[in-house]
Amino acid sequence: MKRVVIVGTQWGDEGKGKITDYLSRYADVVVRYQGGNNAGHTVVIDGERRALHLLPSGVFNPAIENVMANGMVIDPIALGQELDRKMVNLHISDRAHVVLPFHREEDTRSESDKGTHKIGTTKKGIGPAYADKAARIGIRMGTFVDPVRFAKAIRELVRIKNEAIFQDRRKRHDADEIIRAYKPYQELLRPYVKDTSIFLNDRIEAGKNILFEGAQGVLLCLDHGTYPYVTSSSPTAASVPLSTGIAPWLIDGALGVTKAYTTRVGEGPMPSEMDREQAHVIRERGHEYGTTTGRKRRIGWLDLVVIRHAKRTSGLSALAITLLDVLSGLSVIKVVVSYRLQGKAIDFIPEHADDLSQVEPVYIELKGWDEDLSKIRTFEELPDAAKTYLDTISQVVGLPIHIFSVGPERHQTIEILKTFEGRKP
Ligand code: IMP
């Protein structure tokens, strides 16, 4: 494959950043296609932990061209802070939407209005920025970096927000203040902003290898996730053509990144959630705290109904299993293979969140292993029980496993089968 999508198959935090960073050795271009700084990718290089929220995970490799595509929503201040620390080869879509201060405020406010029905968002203003895009009042990067157009657009948007949305007679947001505060970011970002659809199609014509890096996971997809407990974009592979401006048939395949167990941050159903003590053990071992918000992640057993849902809605070609090392020391490892809903067996995710919260998971139990896996470098070196675990996942889901990982470092990611054709590392 030459053009591959990296898709999170669960509720995000599957380790996509690490897999993207690893596979970027084969890629010429890495593209982030949706979401914003709600995402948090941690990459560990030579023992140093580096967290990314907006920049594509190819930025640590100077030979790679990185694209932030039109499907993203970009907070210029957050991006400015990430860029500050790096010299990167970056191309930002002029059609990507801008996250502004009132979006963050609307996000916080809408969460508190929902009370017990809150979604548990990251409060980064992602939902409100996408809502403005759909309402056709949003501001895009092309406009943002043009001082005259931005001044006009922000005055109009601030008027709408102050009068219509916040329904507040006081001057809640001040367009001139925003213009002043954002001027340095306009200047910083201007050289990177362009039509990235043209850029990407040129690279495709030149035969370059391209990695499309999804943020979040399929179960957080606005359409195919556990609505309404989802994000406001689509992390599926199906989103790539629209969110980048390339033809659908130019995508060769998708690699589904799957954590060896399940985690979720925020509210919403999670059928395989573990009891507190068991969850505590895995959380501490796997450092399961949000990269963006620091929140404790909820922990569950691996749910293969979820992974098959991701396979179907994203057309996955293969899986990458991450954090396998975290499961060492468990005598029994449970895996969900189907559900029962009101006494009936089902093997799909029901439409309504209430139904998903009521399903009873049907588990199979596999033997665990005690060995520390962190020094394993090939599939053959794995203990038999860990091999059986990976083989079972592959068989039940019906996909080959291309990669597994046993730790955060680059050398702890092990490639069993090649995903990209061409260039060798
Ligand atoms: P939002 O994207 O901030 O609107 O949050 C909506 C839901 O998606 C919440 O449950 C968040 O916790 C979740 N979410 C958003 N981004 C990520 C991520 O990168 N990893 C895991 N969960 C996320």
Coordinates of N, CA, C and O and ligand atoms in Angstrom, one line a residue, residues 11-13 38-40 119-123 126-127 216 220 230-231 265-267 295, ligand 1:
W11 N -12.1 4.1 21.6 CA -12.6 5.4 22.0 C -11.4 6.4 22.0 O -11.4 7.3 22.9
G12 N -10.4 6.3 21.2 CA -9.3 7.1 21.2 C -8.2 6.6 22.1 O -8.4 5.6 22.8
D13 N -7.0 7.2 22.1 CA -5.9 6.9 23.0 C -5.4 5.4 22.8 O -5.0 4.8 23.7
N38 N -8.1 18.7 20.9 CA -8.7 17.7 21.8 C -7.9 16.4 21.8 O -7.9 15.6 22.7
A39 N -7.1 16.2 20.7 CA -6.3 15.0 20.6 C -5.0 15.2 21.4 O -4.6 16.3 21.6
G40 N -4.5 14.1 21.8 CA -3.2 14.1 22.5 C -2.4 12.9 22.1 O -2.8 11.8 22.4
I119 N -21.3 15.4 28.1 CA -20.6 14.5 27.3 C -19.2 14.2 27.9 O -18.6 13.1 27.6
G120 N -18.7 15.2 28.7 CA -17.3 15.0 29.2 C -16.3 15.4 28.1 O -15.3 14.8 27.9
T121 N -16.6 16.6 27.4 CA -15.7 17.0 26.4 C -14.3 17.5 26.9 O -14.2 17.6 28.2
T122 N -13.4 17.8 26.1 CA -12.1 18.2 26.5 C -12.1 19.8 26.8 O -11.1 20.4 27.2
K123 N -13.3 20.4 26.5 CA -13.5 21.8 26.7 C -12.5 22.7 25.8 O -12.1 23.8 26.3
I126 N -14.0 22.4 20.5 CA -14.0 21.6 19.2 C -15.5 21.6 18.7 O -15.7 21.9 17.5
G127 N -16.4 21.1 19.5 CA -17.8 21.0 19.1 C -18.3 22.3 18.5 O -18.8 22.4 17.4
Q216 N -8.6 10.7 17.8 CA -9.7 10.0 18.5 C -9.9 8.6 17.9 O -9.0 8.0 17.4
L220 N -15.9 7.3 18.7 CA -16.1 8.7 19.0 C -16.6 9.5 17.7 O -16.7 10.7 17.7
V230 N -19.8 11.5 21.7 CA -18.8 11.4 20.6 C -18.2 12.8 20.5 O -18.6 13.7 21.1
T231 N -17.2 12.8 19.6 CA -16.6 14.1 19.2 C -17.4 14.7 18.0 O -18.4 14.1 17.6
V265 N -12.3 8.0 27.9 CA -12.4 9.2 28.8 C -13.7 9.9 28.4 O -14.1 9.9 27.3
G266 N -14.3 10.5 29.4 CA -15.5 11.2 29.2 C -16.7 10.2 29.4 O -16.5 9.1 29.8
E267 N -17.9 10.7 29.2 CA -19.1 9.9 29.6 C -19.5 9.0 28.5 O -18.9 9.0 27.4
R295 N -7.2 13.6 32.7 CA -8.3 12.8 33.4 C -7.9 11.3 33.4 O -7.3 10.8 32.5
Ligands
IMP1 P1 -14.6 16.9 22.4 O1 -13.9 16.2 21.2 O2 -13.7 17.7 23.2 O3 -15.8 17.6 22.0 O4 -15.0 15.7 23.4 C1 -16.0 14.7 23.0 C2 -15.7 13.4 23.5 O5 -14.6 12.9 22.9 C3 -15.3 13.3 25.0 O6 -15.8 12.1 25.6 C4 -13.8 13.4 25.0 O7 -13.3 12.8 26.2 C5 -13.5 12.5 23.8 N1 -12.2 12.8 23.2 C6 -11.9 13.8 22.4 N2 -10.7 13.8 21.9 C7 -10.2 12.6 22.4 C8 -8.9 12.0 22.3 O8 -8.0 12.4 21.6 N3 -8.8 10.8 23.0 C9 -9.8 10.3 23.7 N4 -11.0 10.8 23.9 C10 -11.2 12.0 23.2

